[in-house]
Amino acid sequence: MKYLLSILSIILISACKYDKDIPHPELYEKVYMPQAVNLPSIVNLVMADTPQTIIFGAAFGGPRNNSNNLEVKFKVDASLVAAYNQLNGTAYEVMPAGSYELLQTSGIIAKGQQSTAPLKLQIKTAGVLESLKKYLLPVTIEQVTGNLPVNENLRTAYFLVEAQRDGLNLKVISYGKKSTVFDVNAVADVLRPLGGDLIVIREIDKNTKRSGYVDMPAEIAKKLGMFSYFAKAINHDGGEYGTAVLSKFPITDSAAFILPTPSGEPGPLAVIKVKVKEGQILTFAGTHFNANVTLRAGQPAKLLEFLQPYDGPVIVGGNFNDQLAGDTYLALKTRFTLICTEGCAFNYPATNPASNTDYIIYSPANRFRVVENRVGTVSTSDHLPVISQMQVYY
């Protein structure tokens, strides 16, 4: 499959009639690279066997129309990367030799025109670039015919190139079914239309008397065609009560932890590793923080501690029982990224939602892209399910 990426098209400068009130208009006439306006220019590519293309060029700026044909010559100047990093406090790497080629090294700004035709810079990714690594590629104006000056501030475009493998699409759901709901069919009926790949179900019984000694996580998973793992919060009514995680992918490893509280019900943390593709493992966890601000104060730190050994892509869903600006999320953000920070759909209470008690977080940020975040409309409880459509990159 061929990928063509046109990151920045040439910006056309509207022609201005000569203003007779401006003395010596030629003093304001300069050539520049429109792609240099924003530094750096972000270029996200997909790992592919075929080369991909970035568009660049030059433009003419001034109070009157360009009166001559102007040839603008370009070059890649890798020596500028070190100075850029020092100036901006960054550590971007130089593009490897052989990973790029200027298909045209010059362009013409024709008389009366304001820009060159689009010029092409070709990038090779697969087998040349390292996935998810950021490379800096400076393309600069080397020479302009007729000694027309160059705007030095806009002489060089810095393309920040990052190549990713094809993103794996995932739908992640966090749901609180309500502790007094024991109808596995009703819960499955809420979740089935949502099509989740990874699901957290809170407030769930396993082999309790009140649920008819049903292993609810296993039964719901069976009805949805998924695998399941359960983490106990407490022993209850002859069985166990806690949080379950479900996966459409095979579970390769699992662990259950307790997020302690000074008193009352502790928080369960169910952690699974799932095989999303051959050689590609993702960690998924589900939890339920205490509703009391004092009792849950130490739980974010314990969650971070328990998840510290898990590297690679990690997703955590559950009820964190706080507002997005609260101390709970501030602590979690030391490692995790929130699926949404502004204009986020509320999920509680179901009849008139006003807060984000259920939520989904992920880490590291550069391995994920959130495509959509929304809440469901049907529930067995007063919490609507939270649904995040994501892409994960390996």
PDB file of C-alpha atoms in Angstrom, residues 100-326:
ATOM      1  CA  TYR A 100      15.434  10.848   2.833  1.00  0.00           C
ATOM      2  CA  GLU A 101      15.837  12.380  -0.607  1.00  0.00           C
ATOM      3  CA  LEU A 102      14.928  15.750  -2.070  1.00  0.00           C
ATOM      4  CA  LEU A 103      13.237  14.750  -5.320  1.00  0.00           C
ATOM      5  CA  GLN A 104      13.596  18.366  -6.436  1.00  0.00           C
ATOM      6  CA  THR A 105      16.391  20.550  -5.135  1.00  0.00           C
ATOM      7  CA  SER A 106      15.048  23.757  -6.669  1.00  0.00           C
ATOM      8  CA  GLY A 107      11.823  25.442  -7.652  1.00  0.00           C
ATOM      9  CA  ILE A 108      10.702  28.507  -9.585  1.00  0.00           C
ATOM     10  CA  ILE A 109       8.577  31.329  -8.219  1.00  0.00           C
ATOM     11  CA  ALA A 110       7.290  32.542 -11.577  1.00  0.00           C
ATOM     12  CA  LYS A 111       6.881  36.215 -12.386  1.00  0.00           C
ATOM     13  CA  GLY A 112       3.651  37.488 -10.848  1.00  0.00           C
ATOM     14  CA  GLN A 113       3.326  34.388  -8.640  1.00  0.00           C
ATOM     15  CA  GLN A 114       3.816  34.074  -4.901  1.00  0.00           C
ATOM     16  CA  SER A 115       5.118  30.513  -4.501  1.00  0.00           C
ATOM     17  CA  THR A 116       6.896  27.614  -6.114  1.00  0.00           C
ATOM     18  CA  ALA A 117       4.992  24.574  -7.229  1.00  0.00           C
ATOM     19  CA  PRO A 118       4.882  21.927  -4.473  1.00  0.00           C
ATOM     20  CA  LEU A 119       8.244  20.179  -4.177  1.00  0.00           C
ATOM     21  CA  LYS A 120       8.668  16.667  -2.828  1.00  0.00           C
ATOM     22  CA  LEU A 121      10.822  15.261  -0.068  1.00  0.00           C
ATOM     23  CA  GLN A 122      10.780  11.464  -0.020  1.00  0.00           C
ATOM     24  CA  ILE A 123      11.108   9.517   3.257  1.00  0.00           C
ATOM     25  CA  LYS A 124      11.911   5.824   3.671  1.00  0.00           C
ATOM     26  CA  THR A 125      10.650   4.257   6.904  1.00  0.00           C
ATOM     27  CA  ALA A 126      10.624   0.448   7.166  1.00  0.00           C
ATOM     28  CA  GLY A 127      14.108  -0.939   7.743  1.00  0.00           C
ATOM     29  CA  VAL A 128      15.583   2.569   8.035  1.00  0.00           C
ATOM     30  CA  LEU A 129      13.805   4.426  10.848  1.00  0.00           C
ATOM     31  CA  GLU A 130      13.182   3.148  14.350  1.00  0.00           C
ATOM     32  CA  SER A 131       9.511   2.991  15.289  1.00  0.00           C
ATOM     33  CA  LEU A 132       8.265   5.781  17.590  1.00  0.00           C
ATOM     34  CA  LYS A 133      11.609   7.590  17.561  1.00  0.00           C
ATOM     35  CA  LYS A 134      11.562  11.306  16.688  1.00  0.00           C
ATOM     36  CA  TYR A 135      13.997  12.514  14.024  1.00  0.00           C
ATOM     37  CA  LEU A 136      14.656  16.115  12.980  1.00  0.00           C
ATOM     38  CA  LEU A 137      15.184  16.933   9.311  1.00  0.00           C
ATOM     39  CA  PRO A 138      16.161  20.551   8.468  1.00  0.00           C
ATOM     40  CA  VAL A 139      15.383  21.644   4.902  1.00  0.00           C
ATOM     41  CA  THR A 140      16.788  25.075   4.170  1.00  0.00           C
ATOM     42  CA  ILE A 141      16.943  27.649   1.375  1.00  0.00           C
ATOM     43  CA  GLU A 142      20.445  27.517  -0.007  1.00  0.00           C
ATOM     44  CA  GLN A 143      20.284  30.215  -2.694  1.00  0.00           C
ATOM     45  CA  VAL A 144      17.880  32.557  -4.501  1.00  0.00           C
ATOM     46  CA  THR A 145      18.654  33.933  -7.974  1.00  0.00           C
ATOM     47  CA  GLY A 146      18.993  37.649  -8.348  1.00  0.00           C
ATOM     48  CA  ASN A 147      20.312  38.040  -4.819  1.00  0.00           C
ATOM     49  CA  LEU A 148      16.810  38.601  -3.472  1.00  0.00           C
ATOM     50  CA  PRO A 149      17.136  38.421   0.334  1.00  0.00           C
ATOM     51  CA  VAL A 150      15.830  35.509   2.387  1.00  0.00           C
ATOM     52  CA  ASN A 151      13.836  35.945   5.574  1.00  0.00           C
ATOM     53  CA  GLU A 152      16.369  34.415   7.948  1.00  0.00           C
ATOM     54  CA  ASN A 153      13.713  33.591  10.531  1.00  0.00           C
ATOM     55  CA  LEU A 154      11.897  31.496   7.926  1.00  0.00           C
ATOM     56  CA  ARG A 155      14.839  30.167   5.920  1.00  0.00           C
ATOM     57  CA  THR A 156      14.729  26.653   7.369  1.00  0.00           C
ATOM     58  CA  ALA A 157      11.854  24.236   7.886  1.00  0.00           C
ATOM     59  CA  TYR A 158      12.467  21.675  10.629  1.00  0.00           C
ATOM     60  CA  PHE A 159      10.446  18.533   9.938  1.00  0.00           C
ATOM     61  CA  LEU A 160       9.981  16.392  13.048  1.00  0.00           C
ATOM     62  CA  VAL A 161       9.544  12.905  11.624  1.00  0.00           C
ATOM     63  CA  GLU A 162       8.122   9.974  13.568  1.00  0.00           C
ATOM     64  CA  ALA A 163       7.227   6.632  12.038  1.00  0.00           C
ATOM     65  CA  GLN A 164       4.730   4.278  13.645  1.00  0.00           C
ATOM     66  CA  ARG A 165       3.561   0.843  12.773  1.00  0.00           C
ATOM     67  CA  ASP A 166      -0.057   0.449  11.763  1.00  0.00           C
ATOM     68  CA  GLY A 167      -2.195   1.305  14.771  1.00  0.00           C
ATOM     69  CA  LEU A 168      -4.201  -1.472  16.379  1.00  0.00           C
ATOM     70  CA  ASN A 169      -7.802  -0.367  16.936  1.00  0.00           C
ATOM     71  CA  LEU A 170      -9.159  -1.031  20.416  1.00  0.00           C
ATOM     72  CA  LYS A 171     -12.450  -0.243  22.092  1.00  0.00           C
ATOM     73  CA  VAL A 172     -12.081   0.033  25.870  1.00  0.00           C
ATOM     74  CA  ILE A 173     -15.049   0.175  28.266  1.00  0.00           C
ATOM     75  CA  SER A 174     -15.323   0.933  31.976  1.00  0.00           C
ATOM     76  CA  TYR A 175     -18.632   0.008  33.577  1.00  0.00           C
ATOM     77  CA  GLY A 176     -20.163  -0.219  37.040  1.00  0.00           C
ATOM     78  CA  LYS A 177     -23.079  -2.663  36.888  1.00  0.00           C
ATOM     79  CA  LYS A 178     -24.340  -1.864  40.470  1.00  0.00           C
ATOM     80  CA  SER A 179     -23.580  -4.125  43.411  1.00  0.00           C
ATOM     81  CA  THR A 180     -27.175  -5.362  43.743  1.00  0.00           C
ATOM     82  CA  VAL A 181     -27.572  -6.384  40.094  1.00  0.00           C
ATOM     83  CA  PHE A 182     -27.023 -10.128  39.630  1.00  0.00           C
ATOM     84  CA  ASP A 183     -28.656 -10.709  36.237  1.00  0.00           C
ATOM     85  CA  VAL A 184     -25.739 -11.666  33.978  1.00  0.00           C
ATOM     86  CA  ASN A 185     -27.987 -11.476  30.922  1.00  0.00           C
ATOM     87  CA  ALA A 186     -28.928  -7.865  31.695  1.00  0.00           C
ATOM     88  CA  VAL A 187     -25.272  -6.875  32.108  1.00  0.00           C
ATOM     89  CA  ALA A 188     -24.284  -8.677  28.907  1.00  0.00           C
ATOM     90  CA  ASP A 189     -27.154  -6.991  27.060  1.00  0.00           C
ATOM     91  CA  VAL A 190     -25.766  -3.566  28.026  1.00  0.00           C
ATOM     92  CA  LEU A 191     -22.213  -4.406  26.968  1.00  0.00           C
ATOM     93  CA  ARG A 192     -22.747  -6.543  23.860  1.00  0.00           C
ATOM     94  CA  PRO A 193     -23.897  -3.715  21.514  1.00  0.00           C
ATOM     95  CA  LEU A 194     -20.886  -1.611  22.540  1.00  0.00           C
ATOM     96  CA  GLY A 195     -18.451  -4.134  21.067  1.00  0.00           C
ATOM     97  CA  GLY A 196     -15.681  -3.701  23.624  1.00  0.00           C
ATOM     98  CA  ASP A 197     -12.298  -5.371  23.165  1.00  0.00           C
ATOM     99  CA  LEU A 198     -11.267  -4.690  26.767  1.00  0.00           C
ATOM    100  CA  ILE A 199     -13.857  -4.177  29.516  1.00  0.00           C
ATOM    101  CA  VAL A 200     -13.761  -3.344  33.217  1.00  0.00           C
ATOM    102  CA  ILE A 201     -16.840  -4.413  35.212  1.00  0.00           C
ATOM    103  CA  ARG A 202     -16.989  -3.098  38.764  1.00  0.00           C
ATOM    104  CA  GLU A 203     -19.102  -4.134  41.747  1.00  0.00           C
ATOM    105  CA  ILE A 204     -19.324  -7.734  40.644  1.00  0.00           C
ATOM    106  CA  ASP A 205     -19.899 -10.930  42.641  1.00  0.00           C
ATOM    107  CA  LYS A 206     -18.170 -14.251  42.274  1.00  0.00           C
ATOM    108  CA  ASN A 207     -19.874 -17.293  43.790  1.00  0.00           C
ATOM    109  CA  THR A 208     -21.869 -15.375  46.417  1.00  0.00           C
ATOM    110  CA  LYS A 209     -25.094 -16.648  47.917  1.00  0.00           C
ATOM    111  CA  ARG A 210     -26.971 -13.533  46.797  1.00  0.00           C
ATOM    112  CA  SER A 211     -25.953 -14.097  43.165  1.00  0.00           C
ATOM    113  CA  GLY A 212     -26.994 -17.725  43.278  1.00  0.00           C
ATOM    114  CA  TYR A 213     -23.359 -18.870  43.622  1.00  0.00           C
ATOM    115  CA  VAL A 214     -22.735 -17.787  40.031  1.00  0.00           C
ATOM    116  CA  ASP A 215     -19.244 -16.897  38.834  1.00  0.00           C
ATOM    117  CA  MET A 216     -20.508 -13.670  37.309  1.00  0.00           C
ATOM    118  CA  PRO A 217     -17.234 -12.569  35.609  1.00  0.00           C
ATOM    119  CA  ALA A 218     -16.907 -15.940  33.879  1.00  0.00           C
ATOM    120  CA  GLU A 219     -20.577 -16.103  32.862  1.00  0.00           C
ATOM    121  CA  ILE A 220     -20.677 -12.568  31.441  1.00  0.00           C
ATOM    122  CA  ALA A 221     -17.409 -13.186  29.585  1.00  0.00           C
ATOM    123  CA  LYS A 222     -18.834 -16.383  28.132  1.00  0.00           C
ATOM    124  CA  LYS A 223     -21.916 -14.557  26.861  1.00  0.00           C
ATOM    125  CA  LEU A 224     -19.701 -11.898  25.246  1.00  0.00           C
ATOM    126  CA  GLY A 225     -17.156 -14.330  23.801  1.00  0.00           C
ATOM    127  CA  MET A 226     -14.344 -12.969  25.969  1.00  0.00           C
ATOM    128  CA  PHE A 227     -11.758 -14.062  28.522  1.00  0.00           C
ATOM    129  CA  SER A 228     -12.032 -12.839  32.122  1.00  0.00           C
ATOM    130  CA  TYR A 229     -10.026 -12.274  35.288  1.00  0.00           C
ATOM    131  CA  PHE A 230     -11.344 -11.253  38.711  1.00  0.00           C
ATOM    132  CA  ALA A 231      -9.728  -9.290  41.564  1.00  0.00           C
ATOM    133  CA  LYS A 232     -11.357  -9.571  44.982  1.00  0.00           C
ATOM    134  CA  ALA A 233     -11.953  -6.524  47.136  1.00  0.00           C
ATOM    135  CA  ILE A 234     -13.621  -8.367  50.025  1.00  0.00           C
ATOM    136  CA  ASN A 235     -15.063 -11.720  50.996  1.00  0.00           C
ATOM    137  CA  HIS A 236     -18.841 -11.391  50.953  1.00  0.00           C
ATOM    138  CA  ASP A 237     -21.909 -13.570  51.432  1.00  0.00           C
ATOM    139  CA  GLY A 238     -20.095 -16.855  51.062  1.00  0.00           C
ATOM    140  CA  GLY A 239     -18.138 -15.715  48.007  1.00  0.00           C
ATOM    141  CA  GLU A 240     -16.158 -12.743  46.756  1.00  0.00           C
ATOM    142  CA  TYR A 241     -16.912  -9.197  45.613  1.00  0.00           C
ATOM    143  CA  GLY A 242     -14.655  -6.985  43.500  1.00  0.00           C
ATOM    144  CA  THR A 243     -13.719  -5.982  39.943  1.00  0.00           C
ATOM    145  CA  ALA A 244     -13.378  -8.025  36.764  1.00  0.00           C
ATOM    146  CA  VAL A 245     -11.512  -7.365  33.534  1.00  0.00           C
ATOM    147  CA  LEU A 246     -12.603  -8.945  30.250  1.00  0.00           C
ATOM    148  CA  SER A 247     -10.584  -9.302  27.062  1.00  0.00           C
ATOM    149  CA  LYS A 248     -11.254 -10.498  23.534  1.00  0.00           C
ATOM    150  CA  PHE A 249      -7.546 -11.287  23.349  1.00  0.00           C
ATOM    151  CA  PRO A 250      -5.948 -14.296  25.068  1.00  0.00           C
ATOM    152  CA  ILE A 251      -4.723 -13.572  28.591  1.00  0.00           C
ATOM    153  CA  THR A 252      -1.047 -14.496  28.990  1.00  0.00           C
ATOM    154  CA  ASP A 253      -0.539 -13.361  32.590  1.00  0.00           C
ATOM    155  CA  SER A 254      -2.622 -11.982  35.459  1.00  0.00           C
ATOM    156  CA  ALA A 255      -2.321 -10.582  38.964  1.00  0.00           C
ATOM    157  CA  ALA A 256      -4.633  -9.194  41.635  1.00  0.00           C
ATOM    158  CA  PHE A 257      -3.705  -6.438  44.076  1.00  0.00           C
ATOM    159  CA  ILE A 258      -5.413  -4.620  46.931  1.00  0.00           C
ATOM    160  CA  LEU A 259      -5.374  -0.820  47.179  1.00  0.00           C
ATOM    161  CA  PRO A 260      -5.616  -0.401  50.957  1.00  0.00           C
ATOM    162  CA  THR A 261      -7.628   2.148  52.905  1.00  0.00           C
ATOM    163  CA  PRO A 262      -7.336   3.167  56.585  1.00  0.00           C
ATOM    164  CA  SER A 263     -10.785   1.620  57.103  1.00  0.00           C
ATOM    165  CA  GLY A 264     -13.718   0.342  55.090  1.00  0.00           C
ATOM    166  CA  GLU A 265     -13.660  -1.397  51.718  1.00  0.00           C
ATOM    167  CA  PRO A 266     -10.262  -1.546  50.006  1.00  0.00           C
ATOM    168  CA  GLY A 267      -9.842  -1.127  46.273  1.00  0.00           C
ATOM    169  CA  PRO A 268      -9.349  -4.117  43.968  1.00  0.00           C
ATOM    170  CA  LEU A 269      -6.862  -3.941  41.102  1.00  0.00           C
ATOM    171  CA  ALA A 270      -7.119  -6.632  38.424  1.00  0.00           C
ATOM    172  CA  VAL A 271      -4.180  -6.691  35.999  1.00  0.00           C
ATOM    173  CA  ILE A 272      -3.884  -8.840  32.876  1.00  0.00           C
ATOM    174  CA  LYS A 273      -1.429  -9.089  30.049  1.00  0.00           C
ATOM    175  CA  VAL A 274      -3.088  -9.849  26.731  1.00  0.00           C
ATOM    176  CA  LYS A 275      -1.646 -10.972  23.428  1.00  0.00           C
ATOM    177  CA  VAL A 276      -3.074  -8.561  20.871  1.00  0.00           C
ATOM    178  CA  LYS A 277      -0.906  -9.887  18.033  1.00  0.00           C
ATOM    179  CA  GLU A 278       2.023 -12.222  17.641  1.00  0.00           C
ATOM    180  CA  GLY A 279       4.829 -10.733  19.707  1.00  0.00           C
ATOM    181  CA  GLN A 280       2.685  -7.804  20.879  1.00  0.00           C
ATOM    182  CA  ILE A 281       1.557  -7.678  24.510  1.00  0.00           C
ATOM    183  CA  LEU A 282      -0.672  -5.075  26.157  1.00  0.00           C
ATOM    184  CA  THR A 283      -1.354  -4.627  29.885  1.00  0.00           C
ATOM    185  CA  PHE A 284      -4.941  -3.930  30.913  1.00  0.00           C
ATOM    186  CA  ALA A 285      -6.102  -3.185  34.447  1.00  0.00           C
ATOM    187  CA  GLY A 286      -9.380  -2.444  36.192  1.00  0.00           C
ATOM    188  CA  THR A 287      -9.938  -0.857  39.582  1.00  0.00           C
ATOM    189  CA  HIS A 288     -12.394   0.838  41.948  1.00  0.00           C
ATOM    190  CA  PHE A 289     -11.173   3.633  44.225  1.00  0.00           C
ATOM    191  CA  ASN A 290     -12.931   4.489  47.477  1.00  0.00           C
ATOM    192  CA  ALA A 291     -15.636   7.165  47.289  1.00  0.00           C
ATOM    193  CA  ASN A 292     -14.359   8.858  50.465  1.00  0.00           C
ATOM    194  CA  VAL A 293     -11.626  11.400  49.708  1.00  0.00           C
ATOM    195  CA  THR A 294      -9.710  10.575  52.884  1.00  0.00           C
ATOM    196  CA  LEU A 295      -9.922   6.812  52.442  1.00  0.00           C
ATOM    197  CA  ARG A 296      -8.786   6.877  48.805  1.00  0.00           C
ATOM    198  CA  ALA A 297      -5.946   9.387  49.368  1.00  0.00           C
ATOM    199  CA  GLY A 298      -3.236   6.709  49.289  1.00  0.00           C
ATOM    200  CA  GLN A 299      -4.735   4.564  46.535  1.00  0.00           C
ATOM    201  CA  PRO A 300      -3.316   6.384  43.479  1.00  0.00           C
ATOM    202  CA  ALA A 301       0.239   5.965  44.813  1.00  0.00           C
ATOM    203  CA  LYS A 302      -0.327   2.258  45.447  1.00  0.00           C
ATOM    204  CA  LEU A 303      -1.759   1.762  41.957  1.00  0.00           C
ATOM    205  CA  LEU A 304       1.318   3.434  40.462  1.00  0.00           C
ATOM    206  CA  GLU A 305       3.544   1.260  42.629  1.00  0.00           C
ATOM    207  CA  PHE A 306       1.824  -1.979  41.628  1.00  0.00           C
ATOM    208  CA  LEU A 307       1.909  -1.080  37.916  1.00  0.00           C
ATOM    209  CA  GLN A 308       5.499   0.173  37.930  1.00  0.00           C
ATOM    210  CA  PRO A 309       6.958  -3.166  36.717  1.00  0.00           C
ATOM    211  CA  TYR A 310       4.592  -3.272  33.733  1.00  0.00           C
ATOM    212  CA  ASP A 311       6.211  -1.661  30.704  1.00  0.00           C
ATOM    213  CA  GLY A 312       4.952  -1.275  27.160  1.00  0.00           C
ATOM    214  CA  PRO A 313       1.391  -0.110  26.481  1.00  0.00           C
ATOM    215  CA  VAL A 314      -0.752  -0.014  29.644  1.00  0.00           C
ATOM    216  CA  ILE A 315      -4.468   0.867  29.903  1.00  0.00           C
ATOM    217  CA  VAL A 316      -6.332   1.265  33.197  1.00  0.00           C
ATOM    218  CA  GLY A 317     -10.084   1.680  33.549  1.00  0.00           C
ATOM    219  CA  GLY A 318     -12.387   1.926  36.512  1.00  0.00           C
ATOM    220  CA  ASN A 319     -14.112   4.216  38.963  1.00  0.00           C
ATOM    221  CA  PHE A 320     -11.563   6.688  40.316  1.00  0.00           C
ATOM    222  CA  ASN A 321     -14.286   8.574  42.237  1.00  0.00           C
ATOM    223  CA  ASP A 322     -12.924  12.061  41.602  1.00  0.00           C
ATOM    224  CA  GLN A 323     -13.299  15.039  39.316  1.00  0.00           C
ATOM    225  CA  LEU A 324     -10.699  15.379  36.557  1.00  0.00           C
ATOM    226  CA  ALA A 325      -9.054  18.327  38.326  1.00  0.00           C
ATOM    227  CA  GLY A 326      -8.921  16.435  41.629  1.00  0.00           C
TER     228      GLY A 326
END
